[in-house]
PDB file of C-alpha atoms and ligand atoms in Angstrom:
ATOM      1  CA  MET A   1     119.560 107.675  70.112  1.00  0.00           C
ATOM      2  CA  ARG A   2     120.216 103.924  70.297  1.00  0.00           C
ATOM      3  CA  ILE A   3     118.303 102.340  67.511  1.00  0.00           C
ATOM      4  CA  ALA A   4     117.809  98.607  66.750  1.00  0.00           C
ATOM      5  CA  ALA A   5     116.895  97.933  63.121  1.00  0.00           C
ATOM      6  CA  ILE A   6     115.387  94.435  62.946  1.00  0.00           C
ATOM      7  CA  GLY A   7     116.196  92.891  59.597  1.00  0.00           C
ATOM      8  CA  SER A   8     119.347  93.319  57.439  1.00  0.00           C
ATOM      9  CA  GLY A   9     117.489  93.900  54.224  1.00  0.00           C
ATOM     10  CA  SER A  10     116.927  97.024  52.145  1.00  0.00           C
ATOM     11  CA  VAL A  11     115.044  98.934  54.799  1.00  0.00           C
ATOM     12  CA  GLY A  12     117.044  97.854  57.840  1.00  0.00           C
ATOM     13  CA  THR A  13     120.417  98.584  56.218  1.00  0.00           C
ATOM     14  CA  GLY A  14     119.168 101.779  54.575  1.00  0.00           C
ATOM     15  CA  LEU A  15     118.019 103.193  57.905  1.00  0.00           C
ATOM     16  CA  ALA A  16     121.181 101.993  59.629  1.00  0.00           C
ATOM     17  CA  LYS A  17     123.273 103.834  57.069  1.00  0.00           C
ATOM     18  CA  ALA A  18     121.273 107.026  57.254  1.00  0.00           C
ATOM     19  CA  TRP A  19     120.779 107.239  61.050  1.00  0.00           C
ATOM     20  CA  SER A  20     124.329 106.201  61.817  1.00  0.00           C
ATOM     21  CA  ALA A  21     125.657 108.916  59.518  1.00  0.00           C
ATOM     22  CA  LEU A  22     123.639 111.366  61.631  1.00  0.00           C
ATOM     23  CA  GLY A  23     125.462 110.202  64.768  1.00  0.00           C
ATOM     24  CA  HIS A  24     122.871 107.662  66.127  1.00  0.00           C
ATOM     25  CA  THR A  25     124.070 104.337  67.492  1.00  0.00           C
ATOM     26  CA  VAL A  26     122.566 101.642  65.333  1.00  0.00           C
ATOM     27  CA  VAL A  27     122.509  97.859  65.836  1.00  0.00           C
ATOM     28  CA  ILE A  28     121.166  95.648  63.110  1.00  0.00           C
ATOM     29  CA  GLY A  29     119.145  92.767  64.610  1.00  0.00           C
ATOM     30  CA  SER A  30     119.625  89.752  62.461  1.00  0.00           C
ATOM     31  CA  ARG A  31     118.891  85.996  62.455  1.00  0.00           C
ATOM     32  CA  SER A  32     122.538  85.452  61.553  1.00  0.00           C
ATOM     33  CA  PRO A  33     124.560  88.428  62.820  1.00  0.00           C
ATOM     34  CA  GLU A  34     127.881  86.560  62.374  1.00  0.00           C
ATOM     35  CA  SER A  35     127.294  85.528  58.800  1.00  0.00           C
ATOM     36  CA  GLU A  36     129.675  86.768  56.127  1.00  0.00           C
ATOM     37  CA  ARG A  37     126.831  88.644  54.417  1.00  0.00           C
ATOM     38  CA  VAL A  38     125.871  90.595  57.523  1.00  0.00           C
ATOM     39  CA  ALA A  39     129.491  91.223  58.523  1.00  0.00           C
ATOM     40  CA  ALA A  40     130.150  92.680  55.000  1.00  0.00           C
ATOM     41  CA  LEU A  41     127.004  94.885  55.213  1.00  0.00           C
ATOM     42  CA  VAL A  42     128.020  96.239  58.646  1.00  0.00           C
ATOM     43  CA  SER A  43     131.645  96.970  57.630  1.00  0.00           C
ATOM     44  CA  GLY A  44     130.377  98.521  54.417  1.00  0.00           C
ATOM     45  CA  ILE A  45     128.199 100.945  56.379  1.00  0.00           C
ATOM     46  CA  GLY A  46     130.835 101.835  59.011  1.00  0.00           C
ATOM     47  CA  ASN A  47     129.823 104.635  61.359  1.00  0.00           C
ATOM     48  CA  GLY A  48     130.009 102.244  64.362  1.00  0.00           C
ATOM     49  CA  VAL A  49     127.077 100.176  63.133  1.00  0.00           C
ATOM     50  CA  THR A  50     127.086  96.653  64.592  1.00  0.00           C
ATOM     51  CA  ALA A  51     125.021  93.465  64.218  1.00  0.00           C
ATOM     52  CA  ALA A  52     123.586  91.273  66.896  1.00  0.00           C
ATOM     53  CA  GLY A  53     121.024  88.535  67.371  1.00  0.00           C
ATOM     54  CA  LEU A  54     117.371  89.601  67.568  1.00  0.00           C
ATOM     55  CA  ALA A  55     117.050  89.645  71.363  1.00  0.00           C
ATOM     56  CA  SER A  56     120.442  91.268  72.061  1.00  0.00           C
ATOM     57  CA  SER A  57     120.054  93.898  69.395  1.00  0.00           C
ATOM     58  CA  VAL A  58     117.186  95.554  71.320  1.00  0.00           C
ATOM     59  CA  ALA A  59     118.740  95.298  74.814  1.00  0.00           C
ATOM     60  CA  ASP A  60     119.899  98.907  74.986  1.00  0.00           C
ATOM     61  CA  ALA A  61     117.695 100.352  72.253  1.00  0.00           C
ATOM     62  CA  ASP A  62     115.597 103.511  72.720  1.00  0.00           C
ATOM     63  CA  VAL A  63     113.795 102.707  69.517  1.00  0.00           C
ATOM     64  CA  ILE A  64     113.253  99.467  67.653  1.00  0.00           C
ATOM     65  CA  VAL A  65     112.441  99.440  63.907  1.00  0.00           C
ATOM     66  CA  LEU A  66     110.699  96.416  62.535  1.00  0.00           C
ATOM     67  CA  ALA A  67     111.903  95.887  58.969  1.00  0.00           C
ATOM     68  CA  VAL A  68     111.285  92.211  58.098  1.00  0.00           C
ATOM     69  CA  PRO A  69     108.935  90.618  55.558  1.00  0.00           C
ATOM     70  CA  TRP A  70     105.401  90.385  56.807  1.00  0.00           C
ATOM     71  CA  GLY A  71     105.532  86.624  56.931  1.00  0.00           C
ATOM     72  CA  ALA A  72     108.466  86.901  59.425  1.00  0.00           C
ATOM     73  CA  ALA A  73     107.010  89.620  61.593  1.00  0.00           C
ATOM     74  CA  GLU A  74     105.392  87.508  64.260  1.00  0.00           C
ATOM     75  CA  ALA A  75     108.373  85.113  64.537  1.00  0.00           C
ATOM     76  CA  SER A  76     110.807  88.054  64.818  1.00  0.00           C
ATOM     77  CA  ILE A  77     108.738  89.669  67.599  1.00  0.00           C
ATOM     78  CA  THR A  78     108.587  86.368  69.403  1.00  0.00           C
ATOM     79  CA  ALA A  79     112.329  85.898  69.076  1.00  0.00           C
ATOM     80  CA  ILE A  80     112.983  89.360  70.508  1.00  0.00           C
ATOM     81  CA  GLY A  81     111.006  88.612  73.620  1.00  0.00           C
ATOM     82  CA  ASP A  82     109.285  91.076  76.012  1.00  0.00           C
ATOM     83  CA  LEU A  83     108.623  94.446  74.290  1.00  0.00           C
ATOM     84  CA  SER A  84     106.315  96.038  76.798  1.00  0.00           C
ATOM     85  CA  ASN A  85     106.712  99.765  76.910  1.00  0.00           C
ATOM     86  CA  ARG A  86     109.265  99.769  74.133  1.00  0.00           C
ATOM     87  CA  VAL A  87     108.950 102.145  71.191  1.00  0.00           C
ATOM     88  CA  ILE A  88     108.520 100.221  67.883  1.00  0.00           C
ATOM     89  CA  ILE A  89     108.535 101.838  64.519  1.00  0.00           C
ATOM     90  CA  ASP A  90     106.702  99.296  62.346  1.00  0.00           C
ATOM     91  CA  ALA A  91     107.954  99.728  58.718  1.00  0.00           C
ATOM     92  CA  THR A  92     106.457  96.437  57.534  1.00  0.00           C
ATOM     93  CA  ASN A  93     103.612  96.012  55.015  1.00  0.00           C
ATOM     94  CA  PRO A  94     101.303  92.985  55.297  1.00  0.00           C
ATOM     95  CA  PHE A  95     101.697  91.917  51.735  1.00  0.00           C
ATOM     96  CA  ALA A  96     100.925  88.516  50.297  1.00  0.00           C
ATOM     97  CA  ARG A  97     102.183  86.974  47.137  1.00  0.00           C
ATOM     98  CA  GLY A  98     101.185  88.794  43.921  1.00  0.00           C
ATOM     99  CA  LEU A  99     101.420  92.281  45.328  1.00  0.00           C
ATOM    100  CA  LYS A 100      98.273  92.033  47.434  1.00  0.00           C
ATOM    101  CA  LEU A 101      97.326  92.942  51.002  1.00  0.00           C
ATOM    102  CA  ASP A 102      97.351  89.918  53.300  1.00  0.00           C
ATOM    103  CA  ILE A 103      95.051  91.712  55.779  1.00  0.00           C
ATOM    104  CA  GLY A 104      93.220  94.988  55.756  1.00  0.00           C
ATOM    105  CA  HIS A 105      89.937  96.911  56.065  1.00  0.00           C
ATOM    106  CA  THR A 106      88.986  95.642  59.528  1.00  0.00           C
ATOM    107  CA  THR A 107      92.525  95.455  60.889  1.00  0.00           C
ATOM    108  CA  SER A 108      96.021  96.133  59.734  1.00  0.00           C
ATOM    109  CA  GLY A 109      99.645  95.042  60.060  1.00  0.00           C
ATOM    110  CA  GLY A 110     100.295  97.888  62.449  1.00  0.00           C
ATOM    111  CA  GLU A 111      97.517  96.765  64.835  1.00  0.00           C
ATOM    112  CA  GLN A 112      98.556  93.136  64.460  1.00  0.00           C
ATOM    113  CA  VAL A 113     102.199  94.064  65.342  1.00  0.00           C
ATOM    114  CA  ALA A 114     100.887  95.861  68.445  1.00  0.00           C
ATOM    115  CA  GLU A 115      98.996  92.751  69.440  1.00  0.00           C
ATOM    116  CA  TRP A 116     102.032  90.484  68.955  1.00  0.00           C
ATOM    117  CA  ALA A 117     104.346  92.952  70.775  1.00  0.00           C
ATOM    118  CA  ALA A 118     102.084  93.160  73.794  1.00  0.00           C
ATOM    119  CA  GLY A 119     102.484  96.484  75.661  1.00  0.00           C
ATOM    120  CA  ALA A 120     104.794  98.040  73.084  1.00  0.00           C
ATOM    121  CA  ARG A 121     104.230 101.611  71.864  1.00  0.00           C
ATOM    122  CA  VAL A 122     103.843 100.987  68.124  1.00  0.00           C
ATOM    123  CA  VAL A 123     104.156 103.695  65.485  1.00  0.00           C
ATOM    124  CA  LYS A 124     103.421 102.813  61.896  1.00  0.00           C
ATOM    125  CA  ALA A 125     105.880 104.714  59.723  1.00  0.00           C
ATOM    126  CA  LEU A 126     108.329 104.543  56.804  1.00  0.00           C
ATOM    127  CA  ASN A 127     106.166 101.890  55.135  1.00  0.00           C
ATOM    128  CA  ILE A 128     105.314 103.918  52.023  1.00  0.00           C
ATOM    129  CA  VAL A 129     108.751 105.137  51.108  1.00  0.00           C
ATOM    130  CA  ASP A 130     110.987 103.101  48.770  1.00  0.00           C
ATOM    131  CA  ALA A 131     114.103 101.901  50.700  1.00  0.00           C
ATOM    132  CA  ARG A 132     116.276 103.458  48.008  1.00  0.00           C
ATOM    133  CA  LEU A 133     115.049 106.917  49.059  1.00  0.00           C
ATOM    134  CA  LEU A 134     115.862 106.525  52.785  1.00  0.00           C
ATOM    135  CA  ASP A 135     118.710 108.950  52.380  1.00  0.00           C
ATOM    136  CA  GLY A 136     115.902 111.525  52.570  1.00  0.00           C
ATOM    137  CA  ARG A 137     116.624 113.032  49.198  1.00  0.00           C
ATOM    138  CA  LYS A 138     114.118 115.533  47.734  1.00  0.00           C
ATOM    139  CA  LEU A 139     112.099 114.781  44.624  1.00  0.00           C
ATOM    140  CA  ASP A 140     111.054 117.612  42.407  1.00  0.00           C
ATOM    141  CA  GLY A 141     112.789 119.936  44.825  1.00  0.00           C
ATOM    142  CA  ARG A 142     110.434 118.914  47.622  1.00  0.00           C
ATOM    143  CA  GLN A 143     110.693 116.656  50.689  1.00  0.00           C
ATOM    144  CA  ILE A 144     108.855 113.309  50.600  1.00  0.00           C
ATOM    145  CA  SER A 145     106.041 113.050  53.124  1.00  0.00           C
ATOM    146  CA  ILE A 146     106.004 110.181  55.640  1.00  0.00           C
ATOM    147  CA  PRO A 147     102.692 109.651  57.243  1.00  0.00           C
ATOM    148  CA  ILE A 148     102.927 108.187  60.692  1.00  0.00           C
ATOM    149  CA  CYS A 149     100.222 106.880  63.038  1.00  0.00           C
ATOM    150  CA  GLY A 150     100.180 105.540  66.556  1.00  0.00           C
ATOM    151  CA  ASP A 151      98.327 105.642  69.821  1.00  0.00           C
ATOM    152  CA  ASP A 152     101.212 106.759  72.098  1.00  0.00           C
ATOM    153  CA  VAL A 153     101.968 110.504  71.878  1.00  0.00           C
ATOM    154  CA  GLU A 154     105.511 110.231  73.254  1.00  0.00           C
ATOM    155  CA  ALA A 155     106.470 107.367  70.863  1.00  0.00           C
ATOM    156  CA  LYS A 156     105.069 109.397  67.934  1.00  0.00           C
ATOM    157  CA  LYS A 157     107.180 112.345  68.971  1.00  0.00           C
ATOM    158  CA  ILE A 158     110.305 110.222  69.066  1.00  0.00           C
ATOM    159  CA  ALA A 159     109.556 108.730  65.683  1.00  0.00           C
ATOM    160  CA  THR A 160     108.709 112.115  64.236  1.00  0.00           C
ATOM    161  CA  GLU A 161     112.090 113.618  65.256  1.00  0.00           C
ATOM    162  CA  LEU A 162     114.082 110.596  63.994  1.00  0.00           C
ATOM    163  CA  ILE A 163     112.312 110.572  60.638  1.00  0.00           C
ATOM    164  CA  ALA A 164     112.460 114.335  60.186  1.00  0.00           C
ATOM    165  CA  GLU A 165     116.213 114.120  60.818  1.00  0.00           C
ATOM    166  CA  LEU A 166     116.497 111.908  57.726  1.00  0.00           C
ATOM    167  CA  GLY A 167     115.122 114.778  55.690  1.00  0.00           C
ATOM    168  CA  PHE A 168     111.504 113.733  55.417  1.00  0.00           C
ATOM    169  CA  ASP A 169     108.307 115.754  55.917  1.00  0.00           C
ATOM    170  CA  VAL A 170     106.517 113.873  58.713  1.00  0.00           C
ATOM    171  CA  VAL A 171     102.688 113.939  58.598  1.00  0.00           C
ATOM    172  CA  ASP A 172     100.831 113.060  61.807  1.00  0.00           C
ATOM    173  CA  SER A 173      98.088 110.640  60.575  1.00  0.00           C
ATOM    174  CA  GLY A 174      96.392 109.912  63.808  1.00  0.00           C
ATOM    175  CA  VAL A 175      95.874 106.692  65.685  1.00  0.00           C
ATOM    176  CA  LEU A 176      97.379 103.285  64.935  1.00  0.00           C
ATOM    177  CA  GLU A 177      94.069 102.119  63.403  1.00  0.00           C
ATOM    178  CA  ASN A 178      94.970 104.389  60.478  1.00  0.00           C
ATOM    179  CA  SER A 179      97.582 101.794  59.499  1.00  0.00           C
ATOM    180  CA  ARG A 180      94.529 100.348  57.637  1.00  0.00           C
ATOM    181  CA  LEU A 181      94.957 103.281  55.273  1.00  0.00           C
ATOM    182  CA  LEU A 182      98.687 103.596  55.198  1.00  0.00           C
ATOM    183  CA  GLU A 183      99.302  99.950  54.160  1.00  0.00           C
ATOM    184  CA  PRO A 184      97.150 100.056  51.002  1.00  0.00           C
ATOM    185  CA  LEU A 185      98.853 103.311  50.156  1.00  0.00           C
ATOM    186  CA  ALA A 186     102.223 101.450  50.271  1.00  0.00           C
ATOM    187  CA  LEU A 187     100.773  99.020  47.811  1.00  0.00           C
ATOM    188  CA  LEU A 188      99.724 101.731  45.477  1.00  0.00           C
ATOM    189  CA  MET A 189     103.253 103.281  45.580  1.00  0.00           C
ATOM    190  CA  ILE A 190     104.778  99.878  44.772  1.00  0.00           C
ATOM    191  CA  ARG A 191     102.344  99.271  41.933  1.00  0.00           C
ATOM    192  CA  LEU A 192     103.130 102.663  40.512  1.00  0.00           C
ATOM    193  CA  SER A 193     106.798 101.971  40.862  1.00  0.00           C
ATOM    194  CA  MET A 194     106.759  98.463  39.383  1.00  0.00           C
ATOM    195  CA  LYS A 195     103.727  97.972  37.236  1.00  0.00           C
ATOM    196  CA  LYS A 196     103.600 101.501  35.857  1.00  0.00           C
ATOM    197  CA  SER A 197     107.416 101.591  35.488  1.00  0.00           C
ATOM    198  CA  LEU A 198     107.795 104.811  37.321  1.00  0.00           C
ATOM    199  CA  GLY A 199     110.765 103.365  39.107  1.00  0.00           C
ATOM    200  CA  ALA A 200     112.189 104.186  42.570  1.00  0.00           C
ATOM    201  CA  GLU A 201     112.183 107.838  42.139  1.00  0.00           C
ATOM    202  CA  ILE A 202     108.619 108.408  43.257  1.00  0.00           C
ATOM    203  CA  GLY A 203     107.386 109.595  46.668  1.00  0.00           C
ATOM    204  CA  PHE A 204     104.149 110.489  48.394  1.00  0.00           C
ATOM    205  CA  ARG A 205     103.753 114.193  49.257  1.00  0.00           C
ATOM    206  CA  VAL A 206     101.068 116.027  51.249  1.00  0.00           C
ATOM    207  CA  SER A 207     101.201 119.585  49.953  1.00  0.00           C
ATOM    208  CA  ARG A 208     100.018 122.242  52.291  1.00  0.00           C
ATOM    209  CA  ASP A 209     100.675 125.951  53.045  1.00  0.00           C
TER     210      ASP A 209
HETATM  211  N1  LIG B   1     111.926  97.618  50.217  1.00  0.00           N
HETATM  212  C1  LIG B   1     111.266  98.660  50.366  1.00  0.00           C
HETATM  213  O1  LIG B   1     111.425  99.646  49.522  1.00  0.00           O
HETATM  214  C2  LIG B   1     110.343  98.875  51.488  1.00  0.00           C
HETATM  215  C3  LIG B   1     109.862 100.136  51.745  1.00  0.00           C
HETATM  216  C4  LIG B   1     109.004 100.370  52.847  1.00  0.00           C
HETATM  217  C5  LIG B   1     108.615  99.232  53.675  1.00  0.00           C
HETATM  218  N2  LIG B   1     109.066  97.978  53.292  1.00  0.00           N
HETATM  219  C6  LIG B   1     108.650  96.877  54.180  1.00  0.00           C
HETATM  220  O2  LIG B   1     109.731  96.690  55.135  1.00  0.00           O
HETATM  221  C7  LIG B   1     109.847  95.328  55.389  1.00  0.00           C
HETATM  222  C8  LIG B   1     111.291  94.899  54.999  1.00  0.00           C
HETATM  223  O3  LIG B   1     111.448  95.134  53.617  1.00  0.00           O
HETATM  224  P1  LIG B   1     112.871  94.958  53.002  1.00  0.00           P
HETATM  225  O4  LIG B   1     112.696  95.325  51.597  1.00  0.00           O
HETATM  226  O5  LIG B   1     113.997  95.524  53.833  1.00  0.00           O
HETATM  227  O6  LIG B   1     112.966  93.338  53.043  1.00  0.00           O
HETATM  228  P2  LIG B   1     114.242  92.430  52.628  1.00  0.00           P
HETATM  229  O7  LIG B   1     115.250  93.226  51.844  1.00  0.00           O
HETATM  230  O8  LIG B   1     113.698  91.196  52.085  1.00  0.00           O
HETATM  231  O9  LIG B   1     114.914  92.122  54.104  1.00  0.00           O
HETATM  232  C9  LIG B   1     114.230  91.730  55.125  1.00  0.00           C
HETATM  233  C10 LIG B   1     115.131  91.194  56.209  1.00  0.00           C
HETATM  234  O10 LIG B   1     114.354  90.633  57.181  1.00  0.00           O
HETATM  235  C11 LIG B   1     115.093  89.518  57.822  1.00  0.00           C
HETATM  236  N3  LIG B   1     114.256  88.352  57.958  1.00  0.00           N
HETATM  237  C12 LIG B   1     113.795  87.804  59.076  1.00  0.00           C
HETATM  238  N4  LIG B   1     113.007  86.694  58.833  1.00  0.00           N
HETATM  239  C13 LIG B   1     113.024  86.587  57.526  1.00  0.00           C
HETATM  240  C14 LIG B   1     112.467  85.575  56.714  1.00  0.00           C
HETATM  241  N5  LIG B   1     111.718  84.589  57.118  1.00  0.00           N
HETATM  242  N6  LIG B   1     112.653  85.682  55.356  1.00  0.00           N
HETATM  243  C15 LIG B   1     113.442  86.674  54.880  1.00  0.00           C
HETATM  244  N7  LIG B   1     114.009  87.663  55.556  1.00  0.00           N
HETATM  245  C16 LIG B   1     113.797  87.568  56.938  1.00  0.00           C
HETATM  246  C17 LIG B   1     116.383  89.274  57.033  1.00  0.00           C
HETATM  247  O11 LIG B   1     117.512  89.743  57.826  1.00  0.00           O
HETATM  248  P3  LIG B   1     118.341  88.657  58.512  1.00  0.00           P
HETATM  249  O12 LIG B   1     118.562  87.598  57.574  1.00  0.00           O
HETATM  250  O13 LIG B   1     119.553  89.419  58.898  1.00  0.00           O
HETATM  251  O14 LIG B   1     117.513  88.199  59.726  1.00  0.00           O
HETATM  252  C18 LIG B   1     116.175  90.190  55.781  1.00  0.00           C
HETATM  253  O15 LIG B   1     117.329  90.703  55.330  1.00  0.00           O
HETATM  254  C19 LIG B   1     108.804  94.546  54.623  1.00  0.00           C
HETATM  255  O16 LIG B   1     107.705  94.365  55.450  1.00  0.00           O
HETATM  256  C20 LIG B   1     108.447  95.545  53.464  1.00  0.00           C
HETATM  257  O17 LIG B   1     107.088  95.417  53.054  1.00  0.00           O
HETATM  258  C21 LIG B   1     109.920  97.783  52.328  1.00  0.00           C
END
């Protein structure tokens, strides 16, 4: 698959590294694709990963992953341009300063992204897993679960396959509106990691027979 990872931070580069190692073609969409920092990141990853400006990075992409801070999500989507019918995996979390949710209960970041990216097929996913675990490693001998939600069946299928390839246990969590539940869950994971000092080596798991 051709994947555009929007954002050259922990999530964007973590996914670029993991998916490119599996043979996918990954472009990192960046505000400064020619900067020394991004050039060093890209050459450090290897595997044919390249960097491009936001709009060009998505030109040939089958899947676009949004991996920017919440405060930059709308501007990034606007800079990309028309996203109708495109598959977007929204990995963002609508966090405000002080480890709080910026929005929630009656809407969610996932729904807001779908509104900004009019006509796109948005799947909320990968928002509750620490970027340091994107190599899909197991914890306690078991896969980490990645709940995903979205309204487009085909987009969810594509996201499921890509995320499962990373080594995760994908859990279909229904419609995009359920981002309202997945985003607070991300906050809980971060608070456990940071405030309770459990560190990066924690993951969410749905145990079932
Ligand atoms: N870190 C995690 O463990 C984790 C896990 C799951 C989900 N998330 C979510 O995923 C998203 C990305 O997280 P991250 O940890 O990868 O973030 P990050 O390390 O801070 O990187 C975000 C990237 O977004 C781009 N960006 C675009 N506009 C920006 C702006 N105004 N300010 C700063 N960066 C901007 C930057 O790339 P360019 O400079 O190249 O444009 C930057 O490198 C967030 O919404 C976060 O809540 C994070």
